[in-house]
Coordinates of C-alpha atoms and ligand atoms in Angstrom, one line a residue:
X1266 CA 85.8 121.5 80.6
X1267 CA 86.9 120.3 83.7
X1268 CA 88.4 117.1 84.5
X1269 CA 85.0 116.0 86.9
X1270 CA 82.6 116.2 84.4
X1271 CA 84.4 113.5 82.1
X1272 CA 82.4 110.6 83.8
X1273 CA 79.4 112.4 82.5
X1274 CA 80.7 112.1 78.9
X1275 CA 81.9 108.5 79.5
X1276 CA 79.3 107.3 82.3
X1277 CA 80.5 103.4 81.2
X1278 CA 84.1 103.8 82.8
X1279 CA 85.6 103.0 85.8
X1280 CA 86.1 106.0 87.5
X1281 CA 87.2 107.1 90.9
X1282 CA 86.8 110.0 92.0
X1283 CA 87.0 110.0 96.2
X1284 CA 89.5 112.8 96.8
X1285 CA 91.7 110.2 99.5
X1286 CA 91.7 107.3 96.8
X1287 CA 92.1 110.0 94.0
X1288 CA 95.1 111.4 96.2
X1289 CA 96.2 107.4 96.9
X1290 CA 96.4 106.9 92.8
X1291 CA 98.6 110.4 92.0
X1292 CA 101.3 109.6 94.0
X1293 CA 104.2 106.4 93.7
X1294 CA 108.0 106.2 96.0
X1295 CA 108.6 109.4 95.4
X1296 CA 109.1 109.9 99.1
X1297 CA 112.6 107.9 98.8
X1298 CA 114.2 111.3 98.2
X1299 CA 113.3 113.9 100.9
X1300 CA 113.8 116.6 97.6
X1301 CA 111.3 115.2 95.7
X1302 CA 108.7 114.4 99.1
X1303 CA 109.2 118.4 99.0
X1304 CA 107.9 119.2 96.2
X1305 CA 105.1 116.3 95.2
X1306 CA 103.6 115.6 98.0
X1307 CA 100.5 117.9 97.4
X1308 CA 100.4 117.1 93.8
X1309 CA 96.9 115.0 93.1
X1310 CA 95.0 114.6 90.1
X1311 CA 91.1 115.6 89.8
X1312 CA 90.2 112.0 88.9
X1313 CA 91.2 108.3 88.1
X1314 CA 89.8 106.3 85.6
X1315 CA 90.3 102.5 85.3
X1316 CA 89.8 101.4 81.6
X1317 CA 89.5 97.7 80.7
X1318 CA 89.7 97.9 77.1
X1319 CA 91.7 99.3 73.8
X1320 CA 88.4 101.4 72.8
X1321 CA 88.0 102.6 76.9
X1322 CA 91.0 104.1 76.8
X1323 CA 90.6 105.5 73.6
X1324 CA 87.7 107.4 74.7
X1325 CA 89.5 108.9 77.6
X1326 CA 92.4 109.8 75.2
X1327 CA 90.1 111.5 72.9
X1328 CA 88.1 113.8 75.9
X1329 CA 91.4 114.6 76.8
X1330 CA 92.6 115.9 73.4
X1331 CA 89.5 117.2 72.8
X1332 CA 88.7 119.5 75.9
X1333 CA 92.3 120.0 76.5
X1334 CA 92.7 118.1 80.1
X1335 CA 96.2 116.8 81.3
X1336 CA 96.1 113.2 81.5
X1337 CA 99.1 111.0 83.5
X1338 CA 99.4 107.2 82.7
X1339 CA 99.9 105.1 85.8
X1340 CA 101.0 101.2 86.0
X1341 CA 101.0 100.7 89.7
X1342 CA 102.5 104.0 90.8
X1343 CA 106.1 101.9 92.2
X1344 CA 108.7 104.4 90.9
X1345 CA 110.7 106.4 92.7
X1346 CA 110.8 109.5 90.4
X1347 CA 107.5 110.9 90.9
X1348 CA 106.8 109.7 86.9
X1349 CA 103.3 108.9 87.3
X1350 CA 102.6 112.3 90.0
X1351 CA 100.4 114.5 87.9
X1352 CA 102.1 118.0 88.5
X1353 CA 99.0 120.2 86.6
X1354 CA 95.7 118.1 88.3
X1355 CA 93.8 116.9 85.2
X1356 CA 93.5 112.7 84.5
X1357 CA 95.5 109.6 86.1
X1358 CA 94.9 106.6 83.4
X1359 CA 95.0 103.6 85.6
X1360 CA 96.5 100.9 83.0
X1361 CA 96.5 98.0 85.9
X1362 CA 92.6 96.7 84.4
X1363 CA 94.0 96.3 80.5
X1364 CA 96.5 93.2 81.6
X1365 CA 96.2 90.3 79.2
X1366 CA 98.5 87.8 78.3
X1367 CA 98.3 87.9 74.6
X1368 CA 99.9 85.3 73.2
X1369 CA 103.7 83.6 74.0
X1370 CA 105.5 81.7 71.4
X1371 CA 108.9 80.6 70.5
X1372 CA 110.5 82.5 73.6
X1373 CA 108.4 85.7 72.6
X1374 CA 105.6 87.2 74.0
X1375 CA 103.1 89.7 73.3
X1376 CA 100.5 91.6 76.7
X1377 CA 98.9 94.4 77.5
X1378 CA 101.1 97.0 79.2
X1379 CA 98.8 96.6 82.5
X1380 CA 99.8 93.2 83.0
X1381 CA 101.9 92.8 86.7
X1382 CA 104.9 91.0 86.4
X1383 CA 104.1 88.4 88.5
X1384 CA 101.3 87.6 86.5
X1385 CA 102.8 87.4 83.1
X1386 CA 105.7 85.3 84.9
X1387 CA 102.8 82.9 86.3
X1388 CA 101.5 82.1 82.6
X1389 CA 105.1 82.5 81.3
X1390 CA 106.6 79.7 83.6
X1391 CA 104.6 76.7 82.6
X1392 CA 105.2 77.2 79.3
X1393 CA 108.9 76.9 79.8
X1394 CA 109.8 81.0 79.5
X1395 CA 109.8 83.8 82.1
X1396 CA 111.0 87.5 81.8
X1397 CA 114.4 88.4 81.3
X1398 CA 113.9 90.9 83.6
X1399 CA 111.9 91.5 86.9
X1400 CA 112.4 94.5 88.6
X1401 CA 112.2 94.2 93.0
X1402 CA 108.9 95.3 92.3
X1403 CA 107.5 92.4 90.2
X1404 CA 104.8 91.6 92.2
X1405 CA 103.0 94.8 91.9
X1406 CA 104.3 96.6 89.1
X1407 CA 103.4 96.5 85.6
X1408 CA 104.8 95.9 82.2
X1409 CA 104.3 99.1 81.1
X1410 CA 105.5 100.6 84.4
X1411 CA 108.8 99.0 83.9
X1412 CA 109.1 100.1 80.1
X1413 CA 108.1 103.4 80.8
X1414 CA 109.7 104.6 84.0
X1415 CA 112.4 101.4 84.7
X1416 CA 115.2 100.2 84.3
X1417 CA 116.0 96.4 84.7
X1418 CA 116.3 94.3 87.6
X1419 CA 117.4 90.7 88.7
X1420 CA 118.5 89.0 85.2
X1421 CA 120.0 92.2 84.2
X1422 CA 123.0 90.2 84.4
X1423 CA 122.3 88.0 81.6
X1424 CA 120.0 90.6 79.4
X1425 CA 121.2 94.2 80.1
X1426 CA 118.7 96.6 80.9
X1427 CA 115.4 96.7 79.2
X1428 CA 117.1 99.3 76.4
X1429 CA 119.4 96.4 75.5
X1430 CA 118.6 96.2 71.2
X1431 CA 116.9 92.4 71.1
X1432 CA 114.8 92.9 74.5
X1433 CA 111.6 94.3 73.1
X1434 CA 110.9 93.8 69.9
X1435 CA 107.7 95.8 69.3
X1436 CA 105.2 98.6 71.4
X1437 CA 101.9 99.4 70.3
X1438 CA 100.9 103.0 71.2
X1439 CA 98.2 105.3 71.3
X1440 CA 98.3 108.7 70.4
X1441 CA 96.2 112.2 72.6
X1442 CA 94.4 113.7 69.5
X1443 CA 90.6 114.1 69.1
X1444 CA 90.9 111.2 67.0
X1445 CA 94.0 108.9 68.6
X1446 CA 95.9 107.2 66.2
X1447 CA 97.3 103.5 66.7
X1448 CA 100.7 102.8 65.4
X1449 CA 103.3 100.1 65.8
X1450 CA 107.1 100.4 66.0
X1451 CA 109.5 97.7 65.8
X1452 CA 113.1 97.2 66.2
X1453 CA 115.1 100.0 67.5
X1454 CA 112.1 102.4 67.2
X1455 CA 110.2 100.3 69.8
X1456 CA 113.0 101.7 72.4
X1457 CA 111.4 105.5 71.6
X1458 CA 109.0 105.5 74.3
X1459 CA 110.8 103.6 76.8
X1460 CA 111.5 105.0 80.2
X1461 CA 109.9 108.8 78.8
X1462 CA 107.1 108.6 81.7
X1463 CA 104.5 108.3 80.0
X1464 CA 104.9 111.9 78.4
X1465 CA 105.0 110.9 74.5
X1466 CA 102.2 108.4 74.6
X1467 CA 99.8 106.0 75.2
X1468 CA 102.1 102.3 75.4
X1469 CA 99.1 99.5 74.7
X1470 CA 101.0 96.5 73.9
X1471 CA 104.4 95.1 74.1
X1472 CA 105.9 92.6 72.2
X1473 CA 109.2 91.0 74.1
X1474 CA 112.0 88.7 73.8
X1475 CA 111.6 86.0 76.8
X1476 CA 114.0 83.6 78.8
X1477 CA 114.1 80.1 79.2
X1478 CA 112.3 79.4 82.8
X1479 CA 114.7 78.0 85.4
X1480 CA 114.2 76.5 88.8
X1481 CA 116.2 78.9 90.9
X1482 CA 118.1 79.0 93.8
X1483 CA 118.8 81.9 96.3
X1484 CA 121.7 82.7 98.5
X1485 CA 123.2 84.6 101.1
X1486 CA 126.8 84.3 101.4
X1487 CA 128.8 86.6 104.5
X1488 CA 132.1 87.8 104.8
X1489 CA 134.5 89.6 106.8
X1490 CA 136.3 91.5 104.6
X1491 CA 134.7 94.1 101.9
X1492 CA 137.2 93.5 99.2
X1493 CA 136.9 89.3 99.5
X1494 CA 132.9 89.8 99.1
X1495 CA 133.1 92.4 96.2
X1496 CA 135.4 89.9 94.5
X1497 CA 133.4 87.0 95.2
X1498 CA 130.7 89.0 93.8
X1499 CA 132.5 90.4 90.5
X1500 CA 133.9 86.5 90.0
X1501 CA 130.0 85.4 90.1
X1502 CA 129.3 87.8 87.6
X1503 CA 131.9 87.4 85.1
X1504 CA 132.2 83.9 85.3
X1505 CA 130.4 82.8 81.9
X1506 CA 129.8 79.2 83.3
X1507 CA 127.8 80.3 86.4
X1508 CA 123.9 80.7 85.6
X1509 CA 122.9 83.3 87.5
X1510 CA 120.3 85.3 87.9
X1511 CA 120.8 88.2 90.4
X1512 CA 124.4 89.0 91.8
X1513 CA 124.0 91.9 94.3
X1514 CA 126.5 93.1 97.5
X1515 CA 126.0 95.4 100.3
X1516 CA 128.6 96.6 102.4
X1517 CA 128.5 95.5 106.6
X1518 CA 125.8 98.5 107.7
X1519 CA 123.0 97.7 105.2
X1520 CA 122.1 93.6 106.7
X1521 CA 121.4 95.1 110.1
X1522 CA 118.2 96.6 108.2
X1523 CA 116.9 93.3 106.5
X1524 CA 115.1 92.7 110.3
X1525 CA 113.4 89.6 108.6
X1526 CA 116.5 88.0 107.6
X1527 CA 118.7 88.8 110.6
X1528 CA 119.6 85.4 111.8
X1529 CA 121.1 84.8 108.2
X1530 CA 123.2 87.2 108.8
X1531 CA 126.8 87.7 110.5
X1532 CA 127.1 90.6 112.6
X1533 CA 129.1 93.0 110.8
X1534 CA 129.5 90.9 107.8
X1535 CA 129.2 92.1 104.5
X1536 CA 127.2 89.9 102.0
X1537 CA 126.4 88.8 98.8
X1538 CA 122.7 88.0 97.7
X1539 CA 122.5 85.7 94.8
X1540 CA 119.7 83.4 92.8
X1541 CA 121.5 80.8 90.6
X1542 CA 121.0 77.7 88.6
X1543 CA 121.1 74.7 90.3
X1544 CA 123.9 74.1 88.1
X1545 CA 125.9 76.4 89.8
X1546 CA 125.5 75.6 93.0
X1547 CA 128.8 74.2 93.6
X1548 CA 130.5 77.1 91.4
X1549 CA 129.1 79.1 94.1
X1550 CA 130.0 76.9 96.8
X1551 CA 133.7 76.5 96.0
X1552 CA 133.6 80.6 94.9
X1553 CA 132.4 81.2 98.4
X1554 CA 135.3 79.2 100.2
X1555 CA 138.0 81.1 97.5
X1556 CA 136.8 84.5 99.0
X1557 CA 136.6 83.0 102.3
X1558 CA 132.3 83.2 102.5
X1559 CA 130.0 81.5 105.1
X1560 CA 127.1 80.5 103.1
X1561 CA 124.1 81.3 105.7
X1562 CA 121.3 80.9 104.0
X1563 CA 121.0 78.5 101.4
X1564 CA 117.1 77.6 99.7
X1565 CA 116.3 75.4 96.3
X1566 CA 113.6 76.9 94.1
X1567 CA 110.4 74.6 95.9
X1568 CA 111.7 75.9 99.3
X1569 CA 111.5 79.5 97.9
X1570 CA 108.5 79.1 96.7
X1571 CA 107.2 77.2 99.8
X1572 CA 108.2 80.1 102.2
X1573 CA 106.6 82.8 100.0
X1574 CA 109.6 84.9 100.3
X1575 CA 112.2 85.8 97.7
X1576 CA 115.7 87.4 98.3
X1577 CA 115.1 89.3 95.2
X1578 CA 112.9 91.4 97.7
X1579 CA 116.1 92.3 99.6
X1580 CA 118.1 93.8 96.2
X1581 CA 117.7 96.8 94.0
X1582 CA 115.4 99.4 95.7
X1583 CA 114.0 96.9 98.3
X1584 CA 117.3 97.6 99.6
X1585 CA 116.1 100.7 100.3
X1586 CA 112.9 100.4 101.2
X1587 CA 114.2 97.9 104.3
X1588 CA 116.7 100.5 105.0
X1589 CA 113.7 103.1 105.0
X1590 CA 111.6 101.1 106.9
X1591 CA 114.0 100.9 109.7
X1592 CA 115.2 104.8 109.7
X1593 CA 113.4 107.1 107.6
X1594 CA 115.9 109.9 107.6
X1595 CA 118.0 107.8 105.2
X1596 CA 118.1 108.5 101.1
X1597 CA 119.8 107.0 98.5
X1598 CA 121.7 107.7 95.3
X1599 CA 121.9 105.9 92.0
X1600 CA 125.1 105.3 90.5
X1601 CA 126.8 103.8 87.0
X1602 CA 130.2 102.5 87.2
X1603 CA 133.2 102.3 84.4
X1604 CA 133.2 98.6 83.1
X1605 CA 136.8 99.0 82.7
X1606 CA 137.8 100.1 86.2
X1607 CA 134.0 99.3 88.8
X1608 CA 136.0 97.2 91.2
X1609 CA 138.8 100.2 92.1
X1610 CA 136.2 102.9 91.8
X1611 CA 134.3 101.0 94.2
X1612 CA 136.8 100.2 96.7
X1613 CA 138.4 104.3 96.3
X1614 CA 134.5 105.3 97.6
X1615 CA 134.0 102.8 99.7
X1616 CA 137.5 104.3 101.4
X1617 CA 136.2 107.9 100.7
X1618 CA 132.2 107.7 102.7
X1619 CA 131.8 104.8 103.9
X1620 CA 130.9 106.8 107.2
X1621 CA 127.7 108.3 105.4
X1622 CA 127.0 106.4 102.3
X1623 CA 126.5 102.5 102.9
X1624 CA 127.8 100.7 99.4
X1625 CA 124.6 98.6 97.4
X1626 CA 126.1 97.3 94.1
X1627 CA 124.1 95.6 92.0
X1628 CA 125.9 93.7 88.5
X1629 CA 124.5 93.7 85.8
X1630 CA 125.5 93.3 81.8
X1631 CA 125.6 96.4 79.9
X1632 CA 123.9 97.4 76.8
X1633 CA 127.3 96.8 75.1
X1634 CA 127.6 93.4 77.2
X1635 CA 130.3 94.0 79.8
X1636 CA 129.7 93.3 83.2
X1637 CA 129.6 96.2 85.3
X1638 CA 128.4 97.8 88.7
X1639 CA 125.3 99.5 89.2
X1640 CA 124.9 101.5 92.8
X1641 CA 121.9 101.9 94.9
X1642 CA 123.7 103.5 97.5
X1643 CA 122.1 105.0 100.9
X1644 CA 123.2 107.8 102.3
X1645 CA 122.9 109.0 105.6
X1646 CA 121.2 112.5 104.3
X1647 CA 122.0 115.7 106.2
X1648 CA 120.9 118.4 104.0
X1649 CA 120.3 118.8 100.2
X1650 CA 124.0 120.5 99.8
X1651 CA 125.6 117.1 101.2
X1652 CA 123.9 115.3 99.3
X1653 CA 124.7 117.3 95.5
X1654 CA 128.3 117.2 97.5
X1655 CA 128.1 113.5 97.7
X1656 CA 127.0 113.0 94.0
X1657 CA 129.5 115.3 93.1
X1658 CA 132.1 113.1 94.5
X1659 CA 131.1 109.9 92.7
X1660 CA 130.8 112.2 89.4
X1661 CA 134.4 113.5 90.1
X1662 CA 135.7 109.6 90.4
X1663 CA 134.2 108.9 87.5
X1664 CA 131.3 107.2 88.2
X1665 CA 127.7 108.7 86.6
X1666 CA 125.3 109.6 88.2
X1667 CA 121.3 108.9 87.8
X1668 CA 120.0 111.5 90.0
X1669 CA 116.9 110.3 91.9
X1670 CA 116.2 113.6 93.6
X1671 CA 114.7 115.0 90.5
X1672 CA 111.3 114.5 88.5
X1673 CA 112.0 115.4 85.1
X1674 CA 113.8 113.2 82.1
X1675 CA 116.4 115.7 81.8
X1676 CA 117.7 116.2 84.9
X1677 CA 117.9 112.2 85.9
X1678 CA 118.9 109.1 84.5
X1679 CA 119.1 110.9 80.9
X1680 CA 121.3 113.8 82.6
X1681 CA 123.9 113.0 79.9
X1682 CA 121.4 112.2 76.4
X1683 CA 118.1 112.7 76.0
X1684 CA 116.8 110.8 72.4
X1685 CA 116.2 113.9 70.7
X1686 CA 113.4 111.3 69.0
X1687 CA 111.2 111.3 72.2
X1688 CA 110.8 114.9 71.8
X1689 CA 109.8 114.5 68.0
X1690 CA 107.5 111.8 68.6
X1691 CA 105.5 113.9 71.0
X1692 CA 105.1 116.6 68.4
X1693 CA 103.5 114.0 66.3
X1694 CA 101.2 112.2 68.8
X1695 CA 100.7 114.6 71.7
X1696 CA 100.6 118.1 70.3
X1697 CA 98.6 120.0 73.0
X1698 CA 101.2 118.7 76.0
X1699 CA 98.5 116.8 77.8
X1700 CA 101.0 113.8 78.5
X1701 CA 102.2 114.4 82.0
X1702 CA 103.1 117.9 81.6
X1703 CA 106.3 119.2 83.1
X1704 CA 108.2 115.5 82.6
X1705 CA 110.0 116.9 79.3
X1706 CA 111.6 119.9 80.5
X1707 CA 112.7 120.8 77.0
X1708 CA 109.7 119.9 75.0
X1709 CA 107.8 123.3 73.9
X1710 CA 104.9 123.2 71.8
X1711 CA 104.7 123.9 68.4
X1712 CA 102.5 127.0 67.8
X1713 CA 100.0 126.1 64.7
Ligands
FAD2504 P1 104.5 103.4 87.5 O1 105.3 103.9 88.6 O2 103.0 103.4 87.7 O3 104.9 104.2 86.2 C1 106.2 104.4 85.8 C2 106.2 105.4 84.6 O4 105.8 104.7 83.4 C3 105.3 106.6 84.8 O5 106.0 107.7 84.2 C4 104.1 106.2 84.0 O6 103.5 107.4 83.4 C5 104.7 105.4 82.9 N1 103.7 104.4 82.4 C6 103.1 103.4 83.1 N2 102.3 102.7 82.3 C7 102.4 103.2 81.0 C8 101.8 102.9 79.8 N3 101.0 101.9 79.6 N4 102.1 103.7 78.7 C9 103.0 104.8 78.9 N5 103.6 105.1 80.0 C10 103.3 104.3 81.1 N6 113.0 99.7 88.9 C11 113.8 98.9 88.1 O7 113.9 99.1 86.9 N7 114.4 97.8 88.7 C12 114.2 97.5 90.0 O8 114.7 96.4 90.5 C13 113.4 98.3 90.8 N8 113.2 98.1 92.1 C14 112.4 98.9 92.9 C15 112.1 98.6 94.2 C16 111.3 99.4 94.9 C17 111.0 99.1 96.4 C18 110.7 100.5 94.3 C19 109.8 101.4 95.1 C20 110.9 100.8 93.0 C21 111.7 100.0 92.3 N9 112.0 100.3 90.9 C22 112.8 99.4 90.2 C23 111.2 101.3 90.2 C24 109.8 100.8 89.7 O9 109.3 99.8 90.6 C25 109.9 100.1 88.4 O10 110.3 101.1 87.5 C26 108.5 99.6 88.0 O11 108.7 98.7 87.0 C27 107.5 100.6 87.7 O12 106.2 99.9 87.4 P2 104.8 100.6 87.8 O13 103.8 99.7 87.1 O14 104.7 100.8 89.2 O15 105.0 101.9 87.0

């Protein structure tokens, strides 16, 4: 059966099926890298459907398993791998209509995986808790975006990325059989379907460790020299007394492309963007004059919230983005440092490219809980071979690479270990393949 003659079977769903909107809902950032714009662009589903319950999307999971139709989970469609671009047409499973708040309790929390960020953070905060983790994206993307297809974000600095053990503590799934199962997996096991895209199944609910909610304060501090603002920055983010939220530095080229901010900014200055307690303000204050920093732009957490504008919209891949929006011949590249040597590697290819690549560190905590560098660099992009070249370069120094110019698990940020139990657990609960097929490039189906 074809995909277009499912909202015949299921006539009480939300579906959409206007070719532009269907086209609109099958694609995400992909477009970042002009490698992957190649070769997604055309990709579309046949149809979306919006479900709004547990039993909705059961139905959909079941005519999917049971007339053998692809079917590709999308939160909001913000990541930048092409993870929710359906490569074989079939079904788009819209999870942004199943987003309740559950329940949040002794600083943990339980919601449905279509809940956006900003959402859960807006019943979170009153309450006295918010995530440990936003990506830039938080006010659009989902929870189950970010476990499936993300990373961190700002409080990565504190919490690790999302695969830290002790960050989520539970994920209810659904499984693509005629009959979907529901199972639960706690603990280490909850980590089995996190950033997979969606290809070993259906994540319903997730139970999370929260943190303490604090009135923030965001900064941008300027300086003339690259080393004094990368150790100002490193200081910030080793310094167990600061409370800090987000620590992130771009090198002198990258401010000229934040055109909202520009009068914060010195002309060729590099900078530090940074949300802190209010605790800290001084630390930062005195930090700054150590390194030789103009604080320029300076806001308490009511004046954030007053100008509707956070810096956090300015780091991770909203770096990019205002980079993007300026020159659209740019790219980027994603990098992981050595916590025992980040600061030399970063001033050795700083030295080495600054001429095309245009340093964006983020800090962040490890899994293992060492502060270390995390690059979202962007690269002037000439041609494809430059930019293996350039990756090549940062691999050779050391540094790892998370390739963002690819659309399958094993060729980018798991380059170097794919859980061989993401692969098992799709035997078990997606046996036909249906799950955004051609995600798992090593995955082969079991012939029965
Ligand atoms: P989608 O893009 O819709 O989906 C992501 C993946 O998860 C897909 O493979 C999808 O199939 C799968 N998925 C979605 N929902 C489910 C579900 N319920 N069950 C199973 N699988 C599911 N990422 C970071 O980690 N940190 C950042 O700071 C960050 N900043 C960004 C800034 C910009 C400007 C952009 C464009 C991207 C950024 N990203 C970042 C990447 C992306 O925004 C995040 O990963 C985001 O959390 C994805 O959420 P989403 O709802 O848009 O997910």
């Amino acid at each position: 059966m074809h995909a277009q003659f499912l909202p015949s079977l299921l006539p009480s769903l939300d579906w959409i099926t206007d070719t532009t909107r269907v086209a609109k809902l099958s694609q995400d950032f992909n477009w970042y890298s002009p490698v992957l714009k190649r070769q997604l662009s055309d990709k579309s589903a046949d149809i979306v459907v919006r479900p709004t319950s547990q039993e909705q999307i059961q139905a959909v999971a079941s005519a999917c398993a049971t007339h053998h139709i692809p079917l590709t989970i999308r939160g909001t469609g913000t990541g930048n791998y092409g993870q929710c671009v359906p490569l074989q047409g079939g079904v788009v499973l819209d999870m942004s209509a199943y987003n309740q708040v559950l329940w949040i309790e002794n600083g943990i929390a339980r919601a449905q995986s279509g809940i956006r960020l900003i959402d859960f953070d807006r019943v979170a905060k009153p309450k006295g808790h918010e995530l440990r983790w936003i990506p830039s994206t938080f006010r659009s993307a989902t929870l189950g975006g970010l476990y499936g297809g993300g990373f961190g974000g700002a409080g990565s600095i504190n919490y690790g990325p999302i695969a830290s053990l002790g960050n989520i503590l539970k994920v209810k799934i659904m499984s693509v059989h005629e009959t979907p199962q529901i199972l639960e997996f706690e603990g280490h096991e909850a980590l089995n379907f996190h950033h997979t895209y969606g290809t070993n199944a259906i994540v319903l609910e997730l139970e999370f460790a929260l943190a303490p909610s604090v009135p923030w304060m965001e900064s941008i501090v300027c300086f003339d020299a690259f080393e004094e603002a990368l150790h100002f920055a490193n200081e910030l983010s080793i310094g167990s007394g600061y409370s800090k939220k987000e620590v992130c530095f771009v090198s002198s080229s990258i401010p000229p492309y934040f055109t909202n901010l520009c009068t914060h900014f010195k002309s060729g200055a590099h900078a530090v963007l940074t949300v802190f307690a209010p605790c800290s303000e001084m630390g930062v204050k005195e930090l700054a004059q150590k390194h030789k920093g103009d604080i320029t732009y300076l806001k308490n957490a009511q004046e954030v919230e007053q100008s509707n504008r956070t810096l956090i919209e300015y780091t991770w891949n909203h770096t990019t983005l205002h980079a993007l929006k300026v020159d659209k011949s740019l790219t980027y590249i994603q990098s992981g440092f050595d916590p025992t040597r980040y600061v030399e590697q970063i001033k050795t290819l700083e030295k080495a490219l600054s001429d095309e690549v245009m340093m964006h560190i983020e800090f962040i905590r490890t899994k293992e809980g060492l502060v270390n560098a995390s690059g979202l660099q962007i690269v002037r992009y000439s041609s494809d071979d430059r930019l293996q070249e350039i990756m090549q370069i940062y691999r050779d120094h050391g540094v790892q690479i998370n390739n963002p110019h690819v659309y399958t698990l094993e060729d980018g940020k798991s380059a170097n270990y794919l859980n061989p139990k993401i692969l098992t657990t799709k035997d078990d609960l997606d046996p036909q393949g249906l799950l955004n097929p051609g995600k798992l490039r090593t995955w082969v189906r079991k012939t029965h």
